[in-house]
Coordinates of C-alpha atoms in Angstrom, one line a residue:
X1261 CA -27.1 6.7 -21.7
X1262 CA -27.7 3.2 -21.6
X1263 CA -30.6 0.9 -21.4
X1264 CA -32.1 1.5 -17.9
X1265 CA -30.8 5.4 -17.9
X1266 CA -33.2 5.4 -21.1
X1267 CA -36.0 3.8 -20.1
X1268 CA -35.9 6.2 -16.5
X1269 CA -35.6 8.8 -19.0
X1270 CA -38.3 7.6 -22.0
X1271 CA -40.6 7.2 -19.0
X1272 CA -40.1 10.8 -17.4
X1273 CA -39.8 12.4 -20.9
X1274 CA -43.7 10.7 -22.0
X1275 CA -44.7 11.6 -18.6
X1276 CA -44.2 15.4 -19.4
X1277 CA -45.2 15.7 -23.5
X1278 CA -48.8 14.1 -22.0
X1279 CA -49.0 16.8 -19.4
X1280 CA -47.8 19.4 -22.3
X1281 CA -51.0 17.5 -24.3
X1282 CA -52.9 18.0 -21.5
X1283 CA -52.7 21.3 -20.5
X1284 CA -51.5 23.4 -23.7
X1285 CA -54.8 25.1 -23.8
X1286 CA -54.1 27.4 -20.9
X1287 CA -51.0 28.3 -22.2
X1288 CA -50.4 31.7 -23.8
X1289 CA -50.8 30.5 -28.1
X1290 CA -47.9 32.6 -29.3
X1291 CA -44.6 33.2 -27.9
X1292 CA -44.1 36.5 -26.8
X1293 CA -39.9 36.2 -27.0
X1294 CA -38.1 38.7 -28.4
X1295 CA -35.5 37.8 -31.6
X1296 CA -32.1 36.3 -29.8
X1297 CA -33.9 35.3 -26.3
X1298 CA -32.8 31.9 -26.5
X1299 CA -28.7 32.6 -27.1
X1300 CA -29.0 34.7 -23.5
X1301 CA -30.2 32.1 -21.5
X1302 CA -27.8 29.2 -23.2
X1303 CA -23.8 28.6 -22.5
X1304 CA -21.2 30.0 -25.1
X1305 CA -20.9 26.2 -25.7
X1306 CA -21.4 22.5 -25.4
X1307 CA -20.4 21.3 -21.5
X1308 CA -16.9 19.6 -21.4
X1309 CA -18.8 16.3 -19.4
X1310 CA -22.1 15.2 -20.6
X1311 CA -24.7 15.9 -18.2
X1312 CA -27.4 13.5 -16.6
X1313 CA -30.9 13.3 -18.1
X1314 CA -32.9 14.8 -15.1
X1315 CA -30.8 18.3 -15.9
X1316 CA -31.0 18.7 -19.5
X1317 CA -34.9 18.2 -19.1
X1318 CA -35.7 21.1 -16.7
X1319 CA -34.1 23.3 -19.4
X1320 CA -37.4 22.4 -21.8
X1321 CA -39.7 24.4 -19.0
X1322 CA -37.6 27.2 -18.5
X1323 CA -36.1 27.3 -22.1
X1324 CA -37.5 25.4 -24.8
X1325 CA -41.5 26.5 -23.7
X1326 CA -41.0 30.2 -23.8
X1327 CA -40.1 30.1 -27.3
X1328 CA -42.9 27.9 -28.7
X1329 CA -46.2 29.1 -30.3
X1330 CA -48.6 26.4 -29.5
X1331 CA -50.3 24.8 -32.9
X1332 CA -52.0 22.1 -30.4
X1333 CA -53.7 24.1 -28.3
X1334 CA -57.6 24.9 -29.1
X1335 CA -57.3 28.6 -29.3
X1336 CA -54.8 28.1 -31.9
X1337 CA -57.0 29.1 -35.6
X1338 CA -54.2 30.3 -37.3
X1339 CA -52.8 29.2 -40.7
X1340 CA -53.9 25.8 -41.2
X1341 CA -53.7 23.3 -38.6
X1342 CA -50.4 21.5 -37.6
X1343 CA -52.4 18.1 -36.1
X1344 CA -50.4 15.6 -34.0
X1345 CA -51.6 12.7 -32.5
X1346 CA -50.4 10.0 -29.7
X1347 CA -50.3 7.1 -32.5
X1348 CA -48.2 9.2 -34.7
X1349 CA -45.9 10.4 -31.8
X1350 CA -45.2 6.4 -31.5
X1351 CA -44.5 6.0 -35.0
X1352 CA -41.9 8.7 -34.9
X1353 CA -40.5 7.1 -31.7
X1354 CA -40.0 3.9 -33.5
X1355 CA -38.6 5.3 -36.7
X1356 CA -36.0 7.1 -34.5
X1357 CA -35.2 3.7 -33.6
X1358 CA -34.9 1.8 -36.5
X1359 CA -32.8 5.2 -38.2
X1360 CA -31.7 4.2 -41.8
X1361 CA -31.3 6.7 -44.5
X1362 CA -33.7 4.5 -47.1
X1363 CA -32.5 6.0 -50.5
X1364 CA -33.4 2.6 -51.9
X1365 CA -35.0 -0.8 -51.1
X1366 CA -32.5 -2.6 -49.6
X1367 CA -31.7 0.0 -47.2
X1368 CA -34.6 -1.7 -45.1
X1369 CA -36.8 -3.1 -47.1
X1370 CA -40.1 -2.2 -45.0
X1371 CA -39.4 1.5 -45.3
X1372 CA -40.4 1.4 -49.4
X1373 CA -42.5 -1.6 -48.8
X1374 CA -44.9 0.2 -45.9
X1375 CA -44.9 3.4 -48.1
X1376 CA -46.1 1.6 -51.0
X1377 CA -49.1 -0.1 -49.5
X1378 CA -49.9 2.7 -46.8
X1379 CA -50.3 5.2 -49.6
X1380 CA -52.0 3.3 -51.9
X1381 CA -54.7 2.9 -48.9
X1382 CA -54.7 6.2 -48.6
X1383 CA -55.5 6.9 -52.7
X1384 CA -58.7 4.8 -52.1
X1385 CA -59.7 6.7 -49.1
X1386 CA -59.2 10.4 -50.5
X1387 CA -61.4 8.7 -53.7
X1388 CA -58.5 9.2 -55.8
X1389 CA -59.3 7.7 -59.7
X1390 CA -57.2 4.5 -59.8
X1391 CA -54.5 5.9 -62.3
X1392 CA -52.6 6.7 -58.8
X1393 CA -52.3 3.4 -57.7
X1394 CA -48.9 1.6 -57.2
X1395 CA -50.6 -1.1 -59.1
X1396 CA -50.7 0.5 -62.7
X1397 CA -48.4 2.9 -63.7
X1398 CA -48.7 5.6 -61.1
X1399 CA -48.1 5.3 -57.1
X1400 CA -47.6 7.4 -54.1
X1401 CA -44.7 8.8 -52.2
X1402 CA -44.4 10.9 -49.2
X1403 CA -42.5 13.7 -49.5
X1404 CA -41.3 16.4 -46.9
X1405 CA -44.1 19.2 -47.7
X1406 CA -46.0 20.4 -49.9
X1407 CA -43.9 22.7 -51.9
X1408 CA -41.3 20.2 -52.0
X1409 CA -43.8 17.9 -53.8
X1410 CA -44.3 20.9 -56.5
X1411 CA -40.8 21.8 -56.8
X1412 CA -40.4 17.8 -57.7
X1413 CA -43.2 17.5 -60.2
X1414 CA -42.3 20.8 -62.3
X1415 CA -38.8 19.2 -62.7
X1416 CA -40.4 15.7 -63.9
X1417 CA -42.6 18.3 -66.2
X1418 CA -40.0 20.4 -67.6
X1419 CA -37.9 17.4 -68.1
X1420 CA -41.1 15.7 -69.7
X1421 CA -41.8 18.8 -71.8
X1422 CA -38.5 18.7 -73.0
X1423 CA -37.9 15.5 -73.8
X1424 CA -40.8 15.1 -76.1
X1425 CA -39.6 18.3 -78.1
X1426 CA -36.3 17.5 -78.4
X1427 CA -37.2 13.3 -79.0
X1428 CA -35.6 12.8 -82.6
X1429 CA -32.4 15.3 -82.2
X1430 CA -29.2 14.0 -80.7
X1431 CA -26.0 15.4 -80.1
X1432 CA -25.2 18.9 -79.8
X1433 CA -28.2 19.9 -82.0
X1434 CA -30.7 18.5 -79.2
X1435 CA -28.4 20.4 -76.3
X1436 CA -29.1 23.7 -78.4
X1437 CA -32.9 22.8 -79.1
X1438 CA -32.8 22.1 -75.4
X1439 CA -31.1 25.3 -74.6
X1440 CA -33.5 27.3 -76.7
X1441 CA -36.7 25.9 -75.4
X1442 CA -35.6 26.5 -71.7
X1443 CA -35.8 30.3 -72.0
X1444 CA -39.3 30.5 -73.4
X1445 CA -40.7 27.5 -70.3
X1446 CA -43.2 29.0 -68.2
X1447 CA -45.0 27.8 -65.2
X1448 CA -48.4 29.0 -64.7
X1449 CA -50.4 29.0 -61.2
X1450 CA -53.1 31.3 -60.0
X1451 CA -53.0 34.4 -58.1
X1452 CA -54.7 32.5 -55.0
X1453 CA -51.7 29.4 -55.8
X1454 CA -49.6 28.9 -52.5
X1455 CA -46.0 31.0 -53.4
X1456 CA -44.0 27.4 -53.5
X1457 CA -45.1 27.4 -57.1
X1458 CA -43.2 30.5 -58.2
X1459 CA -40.8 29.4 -55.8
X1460 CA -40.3 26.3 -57.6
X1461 CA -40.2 27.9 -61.1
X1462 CA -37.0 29.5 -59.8
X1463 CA -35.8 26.5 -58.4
X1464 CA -36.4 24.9 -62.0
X1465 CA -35.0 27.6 -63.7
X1466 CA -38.2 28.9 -65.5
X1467 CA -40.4 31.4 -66.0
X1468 CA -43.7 32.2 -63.5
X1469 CA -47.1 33.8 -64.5
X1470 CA -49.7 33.9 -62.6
X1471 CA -53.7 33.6 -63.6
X1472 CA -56.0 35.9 -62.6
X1473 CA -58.8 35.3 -59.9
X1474 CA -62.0 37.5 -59.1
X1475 CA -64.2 37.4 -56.0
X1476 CA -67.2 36.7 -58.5
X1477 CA -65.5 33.7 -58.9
X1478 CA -65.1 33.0 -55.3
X1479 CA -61.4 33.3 -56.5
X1480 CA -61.2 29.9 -58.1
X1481 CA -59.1 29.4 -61.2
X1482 CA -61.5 29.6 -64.3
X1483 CA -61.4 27.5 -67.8
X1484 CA -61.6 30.8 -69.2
X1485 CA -59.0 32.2 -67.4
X1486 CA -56.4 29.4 -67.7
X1487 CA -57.2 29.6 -71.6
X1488 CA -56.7 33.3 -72.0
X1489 CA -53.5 33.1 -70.1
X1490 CA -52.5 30.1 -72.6
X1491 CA -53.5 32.3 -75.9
X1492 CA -51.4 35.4 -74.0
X1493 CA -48.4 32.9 -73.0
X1494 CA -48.5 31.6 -77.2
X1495 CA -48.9 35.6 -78.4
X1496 CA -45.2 36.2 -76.7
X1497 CA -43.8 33.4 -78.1
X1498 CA -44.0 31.1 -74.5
X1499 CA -44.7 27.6 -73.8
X1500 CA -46.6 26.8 -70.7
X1501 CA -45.2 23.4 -69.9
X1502 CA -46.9 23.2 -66.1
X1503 CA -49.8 24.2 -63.5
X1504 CA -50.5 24.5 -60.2
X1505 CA -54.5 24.1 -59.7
X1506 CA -55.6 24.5 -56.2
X1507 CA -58.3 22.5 -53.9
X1508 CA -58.6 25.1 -51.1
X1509 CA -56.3 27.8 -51.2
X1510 CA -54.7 29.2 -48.2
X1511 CA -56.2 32.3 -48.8
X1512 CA -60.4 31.5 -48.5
X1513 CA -60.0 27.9 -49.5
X1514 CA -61.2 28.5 -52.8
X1515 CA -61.6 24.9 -54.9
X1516 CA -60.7 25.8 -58.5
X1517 CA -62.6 24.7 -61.6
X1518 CA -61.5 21.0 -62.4
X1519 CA -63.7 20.4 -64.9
X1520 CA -63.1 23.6 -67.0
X1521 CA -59.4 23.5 -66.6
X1522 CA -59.8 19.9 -68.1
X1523 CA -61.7 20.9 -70.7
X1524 CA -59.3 23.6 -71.5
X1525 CA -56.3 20.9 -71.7
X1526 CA -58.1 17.9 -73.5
X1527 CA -59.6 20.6 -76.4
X1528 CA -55.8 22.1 -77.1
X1529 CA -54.2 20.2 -79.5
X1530 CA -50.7 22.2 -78.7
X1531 CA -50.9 21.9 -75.2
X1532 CA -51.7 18.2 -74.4
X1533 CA -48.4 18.1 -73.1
X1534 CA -48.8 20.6 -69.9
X1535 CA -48.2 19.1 -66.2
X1536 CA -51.4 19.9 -64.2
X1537 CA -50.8 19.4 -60.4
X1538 CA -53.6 19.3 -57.7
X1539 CA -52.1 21.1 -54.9
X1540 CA -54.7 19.8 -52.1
X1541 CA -52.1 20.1 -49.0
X1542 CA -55.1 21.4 -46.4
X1543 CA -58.4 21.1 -47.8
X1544 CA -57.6 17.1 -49.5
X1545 CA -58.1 15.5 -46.5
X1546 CA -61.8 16.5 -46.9
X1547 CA -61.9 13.4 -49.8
X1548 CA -62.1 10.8 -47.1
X1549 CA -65.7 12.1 -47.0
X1550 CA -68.1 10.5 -49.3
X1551 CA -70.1 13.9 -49.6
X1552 CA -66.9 15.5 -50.7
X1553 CA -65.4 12.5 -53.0
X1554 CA -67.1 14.5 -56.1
X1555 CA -64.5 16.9 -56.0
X1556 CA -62.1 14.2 -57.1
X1557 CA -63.6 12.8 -60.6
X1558 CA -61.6 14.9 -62.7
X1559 CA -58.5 14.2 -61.5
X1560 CA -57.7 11.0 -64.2
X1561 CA -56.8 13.9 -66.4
X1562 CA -54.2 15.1 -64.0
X1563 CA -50.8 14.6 -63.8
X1564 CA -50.2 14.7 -60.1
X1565 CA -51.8 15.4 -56.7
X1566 CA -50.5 16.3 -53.5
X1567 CA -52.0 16.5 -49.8
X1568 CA -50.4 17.0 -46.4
X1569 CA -51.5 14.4 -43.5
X1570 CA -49.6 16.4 -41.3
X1571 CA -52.1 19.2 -41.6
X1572 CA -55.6 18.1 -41.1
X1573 CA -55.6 13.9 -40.7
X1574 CA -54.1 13.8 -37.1
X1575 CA -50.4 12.6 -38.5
X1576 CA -47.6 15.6 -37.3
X1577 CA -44.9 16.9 -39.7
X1578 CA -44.1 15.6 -42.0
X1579 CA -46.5 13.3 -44.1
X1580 CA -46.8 15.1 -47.6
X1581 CA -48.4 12.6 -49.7
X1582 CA -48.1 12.8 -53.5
X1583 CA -49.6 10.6 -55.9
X1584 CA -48.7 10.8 -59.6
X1585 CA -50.7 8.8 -62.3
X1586 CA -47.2 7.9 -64.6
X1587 CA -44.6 7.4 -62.1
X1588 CA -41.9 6.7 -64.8
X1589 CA -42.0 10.8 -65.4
X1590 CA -40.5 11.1 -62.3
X1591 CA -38.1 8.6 -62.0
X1592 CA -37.0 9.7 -65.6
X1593 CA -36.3 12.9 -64.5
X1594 CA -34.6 12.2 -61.3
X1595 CA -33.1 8.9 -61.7
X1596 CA -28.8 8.6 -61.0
X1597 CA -27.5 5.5 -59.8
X1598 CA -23.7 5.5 -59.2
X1599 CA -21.7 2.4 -58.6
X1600 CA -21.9 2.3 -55.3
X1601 CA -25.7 2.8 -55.0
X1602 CA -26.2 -0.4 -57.6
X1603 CA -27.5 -3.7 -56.1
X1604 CA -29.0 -6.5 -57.9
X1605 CA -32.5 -5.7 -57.0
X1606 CA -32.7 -2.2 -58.2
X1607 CA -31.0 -3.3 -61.1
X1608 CA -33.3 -6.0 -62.4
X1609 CA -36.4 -3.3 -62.0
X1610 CA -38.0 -5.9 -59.1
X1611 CA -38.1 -2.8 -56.5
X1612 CA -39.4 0.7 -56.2
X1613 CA -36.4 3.4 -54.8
X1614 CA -38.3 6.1 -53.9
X1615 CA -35.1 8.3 -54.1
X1616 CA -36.0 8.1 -57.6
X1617 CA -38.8 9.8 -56.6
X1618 CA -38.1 13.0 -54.8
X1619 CA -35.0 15.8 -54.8
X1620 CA -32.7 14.2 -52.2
X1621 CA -31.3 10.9 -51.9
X1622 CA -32.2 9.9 -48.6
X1623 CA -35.3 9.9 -46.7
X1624 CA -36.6 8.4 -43.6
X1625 CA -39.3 5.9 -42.3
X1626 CA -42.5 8.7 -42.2
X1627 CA -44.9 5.8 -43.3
X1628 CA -45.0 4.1 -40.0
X1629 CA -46.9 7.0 -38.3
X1630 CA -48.8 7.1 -41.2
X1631 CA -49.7 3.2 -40.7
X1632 CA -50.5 3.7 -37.1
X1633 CA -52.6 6.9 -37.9
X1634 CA -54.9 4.7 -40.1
X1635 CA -55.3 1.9 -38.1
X1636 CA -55.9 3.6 -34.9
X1637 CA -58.7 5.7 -36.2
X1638 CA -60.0 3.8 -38.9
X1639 CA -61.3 5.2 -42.2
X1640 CA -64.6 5.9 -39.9
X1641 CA -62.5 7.7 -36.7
X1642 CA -60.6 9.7 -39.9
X1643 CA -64.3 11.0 -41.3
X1644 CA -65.4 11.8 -38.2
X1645 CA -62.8 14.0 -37.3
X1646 CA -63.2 15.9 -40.5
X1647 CA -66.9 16.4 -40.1
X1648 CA -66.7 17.4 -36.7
X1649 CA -64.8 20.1 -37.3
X1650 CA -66.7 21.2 -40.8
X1651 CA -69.8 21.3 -38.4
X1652 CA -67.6 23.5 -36.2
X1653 CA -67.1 26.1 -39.4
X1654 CA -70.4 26.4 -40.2
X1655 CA -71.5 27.1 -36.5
X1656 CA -68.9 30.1 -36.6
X1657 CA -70.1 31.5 -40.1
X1658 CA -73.4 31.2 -39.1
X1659 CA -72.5 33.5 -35.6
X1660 CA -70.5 36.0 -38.1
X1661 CA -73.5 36.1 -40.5
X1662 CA -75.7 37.0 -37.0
X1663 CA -73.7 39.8 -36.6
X1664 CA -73.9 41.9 -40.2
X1665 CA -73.8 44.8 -38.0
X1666 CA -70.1 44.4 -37.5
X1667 CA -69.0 41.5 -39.6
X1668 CA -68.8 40.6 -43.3
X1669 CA -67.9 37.2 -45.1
X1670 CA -65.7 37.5 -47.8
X1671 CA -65.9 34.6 -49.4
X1672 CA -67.9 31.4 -48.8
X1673 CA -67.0 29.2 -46.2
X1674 CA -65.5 26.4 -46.7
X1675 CA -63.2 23.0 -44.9
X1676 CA -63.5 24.9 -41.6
X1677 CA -62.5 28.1 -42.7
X1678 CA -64.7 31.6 -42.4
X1679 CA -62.7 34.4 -44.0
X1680 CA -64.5 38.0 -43.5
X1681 CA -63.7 41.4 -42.7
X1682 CA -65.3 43.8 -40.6
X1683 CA -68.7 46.1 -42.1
X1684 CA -67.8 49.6 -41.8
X1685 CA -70.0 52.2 -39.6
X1686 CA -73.6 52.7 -41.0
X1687 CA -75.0 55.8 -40.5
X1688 CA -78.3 56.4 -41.8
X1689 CA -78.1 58.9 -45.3
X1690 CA -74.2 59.4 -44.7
X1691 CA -72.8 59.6 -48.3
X1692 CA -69.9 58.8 -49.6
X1693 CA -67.8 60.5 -52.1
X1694 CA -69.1 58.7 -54.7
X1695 CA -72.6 59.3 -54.1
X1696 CA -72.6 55.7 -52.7
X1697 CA -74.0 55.1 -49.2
X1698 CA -72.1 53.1 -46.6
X1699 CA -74.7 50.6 -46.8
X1700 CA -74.2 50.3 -50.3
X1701 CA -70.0 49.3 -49.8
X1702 CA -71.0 46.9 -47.2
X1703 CA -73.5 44.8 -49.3
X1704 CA -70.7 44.8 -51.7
X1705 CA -68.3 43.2 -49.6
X1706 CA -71.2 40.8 -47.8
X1707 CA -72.2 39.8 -51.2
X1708 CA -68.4 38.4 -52.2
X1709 CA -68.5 41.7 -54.7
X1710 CA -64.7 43.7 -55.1
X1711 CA -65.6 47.2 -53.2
X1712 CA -66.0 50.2 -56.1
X1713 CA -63.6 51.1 -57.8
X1714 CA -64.4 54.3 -56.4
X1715 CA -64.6 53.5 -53.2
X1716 CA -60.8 53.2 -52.3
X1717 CA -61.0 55.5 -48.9
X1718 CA -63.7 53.3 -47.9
X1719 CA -62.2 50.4 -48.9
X1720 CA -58.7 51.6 -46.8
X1721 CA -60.8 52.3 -44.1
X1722 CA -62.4 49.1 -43.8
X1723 CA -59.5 47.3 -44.4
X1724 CA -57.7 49.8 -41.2
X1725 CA -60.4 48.6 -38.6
X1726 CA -60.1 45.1 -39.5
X1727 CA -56.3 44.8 -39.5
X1728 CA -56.4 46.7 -36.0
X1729 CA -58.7 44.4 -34.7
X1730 CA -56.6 41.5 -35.8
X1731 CA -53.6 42.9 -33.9
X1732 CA -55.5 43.8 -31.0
X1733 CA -56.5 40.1 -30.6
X1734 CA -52.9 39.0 -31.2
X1735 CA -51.5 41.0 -29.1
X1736 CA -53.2 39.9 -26.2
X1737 CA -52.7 36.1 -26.8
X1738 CA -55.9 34.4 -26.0
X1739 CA -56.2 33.3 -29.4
X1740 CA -54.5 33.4 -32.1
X1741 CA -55.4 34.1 -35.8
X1742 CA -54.3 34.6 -39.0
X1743 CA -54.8 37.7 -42.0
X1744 CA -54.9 37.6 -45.6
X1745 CA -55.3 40.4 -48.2
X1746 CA -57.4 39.1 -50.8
X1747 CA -57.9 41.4 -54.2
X1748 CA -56.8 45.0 -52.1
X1749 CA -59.4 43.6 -49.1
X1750 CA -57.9 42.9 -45.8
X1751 CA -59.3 40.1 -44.0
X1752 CA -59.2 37.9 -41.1
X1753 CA -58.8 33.8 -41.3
X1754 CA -60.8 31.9 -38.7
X1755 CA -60.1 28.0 -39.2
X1756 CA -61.4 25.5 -36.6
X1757 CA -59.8 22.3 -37.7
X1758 CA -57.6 22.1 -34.5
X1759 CA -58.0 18.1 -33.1
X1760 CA -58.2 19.4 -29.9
X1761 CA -60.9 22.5 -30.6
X1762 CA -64.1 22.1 -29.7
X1763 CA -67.5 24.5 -30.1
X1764 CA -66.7 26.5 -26.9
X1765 CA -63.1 27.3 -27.7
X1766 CA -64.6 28.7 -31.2
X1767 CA -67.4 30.5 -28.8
X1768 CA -64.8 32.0 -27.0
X1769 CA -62.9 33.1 -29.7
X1770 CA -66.0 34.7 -31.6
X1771 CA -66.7 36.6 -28.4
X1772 CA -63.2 38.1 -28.4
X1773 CA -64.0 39.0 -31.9
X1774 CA -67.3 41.1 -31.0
X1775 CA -65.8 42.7 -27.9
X1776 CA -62.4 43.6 -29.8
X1777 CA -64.4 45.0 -32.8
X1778 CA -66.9 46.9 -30.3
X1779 CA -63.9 47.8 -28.5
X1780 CA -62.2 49.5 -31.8
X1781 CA -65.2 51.2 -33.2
X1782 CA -65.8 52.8 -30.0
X1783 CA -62.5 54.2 -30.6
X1784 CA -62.8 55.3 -33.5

């Protein structure tokens, strides 16, 4: 393909992703494929002759479409979103072009230099203390996800942790020391963390517990739960070295205690040396919000924080931004420069190499979109977006809330996200096995309360109606929604933070929700 053949092609290629754009709404959200549908329609192998342009692109209509769920599309409120935008599709266009691997400055020296400054704008828009700023001793880097960005930090804190209790031993008497304290390690997150933390305590080769939450909590980590987990963790002979704290868990969104937890660390003499990580991948991009920025006071006396732009600040995968307040942890940890990666510059400390900073060696040029993300919307355009669609989330609580007669919220909504289950069947003076009435088990569950223990048929039966009305509504592809089963109750996961979603398409889906549900009890 040369020049001309590529702009023909560019041109035809833009032509179709902005009709895609355009029209993804009235396609069905989820493929209905089955497992191995693409290998059918696709050649044993490669062709022998390359093949002109204009072919290879009626195959993504007839073959690439069927098998894509649509994140973009407005009836998409599953998960959390997957937001792409124009100006970030141009900044991955123009990173394809200028393709360099950028494991260290003078790989291109723009790639580390935008980062730098792109990320350090983006620490004073999320209201982040100034301990993360490239200027002092901490800094940014964008990494692939967010679990990559916690499997990265607990290595810097194991290899932190371990350090300073093996500092005045050398020799084989510090391997041993080392060797011993690696067995009794544990990371600690809470029952509502996302899975990459105990996903990254095996990829660091230590132990996992997790804290317990409780709905009367609205399932945030407590002070008093981290500190009982600490005194348990010190009874078996363990050292807690790390923790995942979360602001807006997948589950319900839940924002965990920040102040407690710091309390907790600052007033424990033995475990000043813990690694506490702010996984904020969803719910962070909220901190561009002066009526949120609050949420980010007590961060100083954190170690690290991470948020995905690819998820609700209208830059597509991937844009995982992490921000640690003492990068030299990191680079300590992770730092190997053979011969051949050696150049003057690194070597006199005058540049940053973010490979330093992250699990593999090369990385690519992700802070261009980034860059044309910011500028295009502005810090205003980026606030506005996240208000519009917090607005959104309330207007579909408050229709949920309307209908107690066949609805319950689980937990309080928050960033966009309503989280409830259905009520189960009143009938005036039925009782329950316990000598409870049905009313009774569904004020418990409206009121964020754990059903009775007593109550388990009730609580099964609940949780059947609502898991069959979620697979009704998945089933027939209008929408398309997520579950979650949160302390034995099974619930469904509305989220409206789709760019593209607007008050009608959540309309639309809350009436698909009433006449399901109807539609279910009727059967029933």
């Amino acid at each position: 393909m040369n020049s001309d053949e590529f702009r023909k092609a560019a041109h035809s290629a833009v032509d179709e992703i902005i009709d895609y754009c355009d029209t993804v709404q009235d396609r069905r959200v989820v493929s209905n494929v089955e497992p191995g549908y693409l290998r059918k329609l696709l050649p044993s192998g490669p062709p022998e002759d390359g093949e002109q342009w204009a072919d290879i692109q009626k195959d993504i209509e007839s073959k690439i479409m069927p098998g894509l769920t649509h994140w973009q599309s407005p009836n998409f409120m599953a998960f959390f979103p997957s937001n792409v935008t124009y100006p970030s599709m141009l900044g991955e266009l123009y990173s394809a072009a200028f393709s360099a691997p950028a494991f260290n400055w003078l790989c291109s020296p723009v790639v580390t230099e935008l980062e730098t400054v792109v990320l350090d704008w983006l620490a004073r828009i999320l209201h982040l203390p100034d301990c993360f700023l490239s200027e002092g001793e901490g800094g940014g880097v964008i990494q692939g996800s967010a679990s990559e960005a916690i499997a990265t930090v607990m290595v810097a804190a194991r290899e932190r942790y371990l350090t300073a209790a093996c500092e005045k031993l050398e020799g084989k008497e510090k391997e041993d020391k080392r060797n011993q304290i690696m067995g009794r390690l544990v990371a600690l997150g809470s029952e509502q963390s996302h899975s990459s933390t105990a996903k990254a305590a095996i990829i660091a080769g230590v132990r996992y517990r997790s804290i317990p939450c409780s709905l009367e909590d609205d399932l945030a980590l407590t002070g008093d739960q981290f500190q009982a987990t600490l005194e348990q963790c010190a009874s078996e002979g363990l050292e807690p070295f790390y923790l995942t704290t979360t602001l807006g868990t997948t589950a319900t969104c839940a924002i965990d205690r920040f102040n407690k937890i710091k309390a907790v660390k600052q007033n424990n003499q033995s475990f000043q040396n813990i690694w506490i990580h702010v996984d904020a991948a969803y719910a962070g991009a909220a901190l561009v919000c002066e009526e949120y920025a609050h949420l980010a006071k007590d961060f100083a006396a954190f170690d690290s924080f991470d948020m995905n732009m690819h998820k609700w600040l209208l830059t597509n995968f991937d844009a995982s931004c992490l921000f640690v307040r003492t990068r030299k942890d990191l680079t300590s940890a992770l730092s190997i420069t053979p011969s051949y990666l050696r150049n003057p510059f690194s070597d006199n400390g005058l540049v940053t190499d973010y490979r330093d900073w992250q699990i593999p060696l090369g990385r690519r040029f992700r802070a261009l979109k980034i860059w044309f993300v910011l500028r295009t919307y502005g810090i205003n355009g980026l606030k506005a977006h996240i208000r519009k669609h917090i607005m959104l989330g309330e207007k579909f609580a408050g229709w949920v809330r309307q209908r107690e007669d066949l609805f319950r919220i689980l937990t309080p909504p928050a960033f966009a996200l309503t989280v409830f289950t259905l009520a189960l069947p009143t009938h005036e003076g039925s009782q329950l096995p316990n000598g409870d009435t049905e009313t009774k088990v569904n004020e418990c569950l409206g009121t964020s309360n754990i059903l009775p223990r007593t109550s388990t048929d009730q609580m099964e039966r609940a949780n059947a109606l609502t898991k069959s009305v979620y697979e009704s509504i998945n089933a027939a592809g209008e929408i398309f929604l997520t579950s979650s089963v949160v302390n034995g109750v099974y619930a469904i996961r509305v989220v409206s933070a789709n760019e593209k979603t607007d008050e009608e398409h959540l309309r639309k889906a809350f009436d698909i929700l009433v006449k399901t549900t109807e539609e279910v009890l009727r059967k029933q």
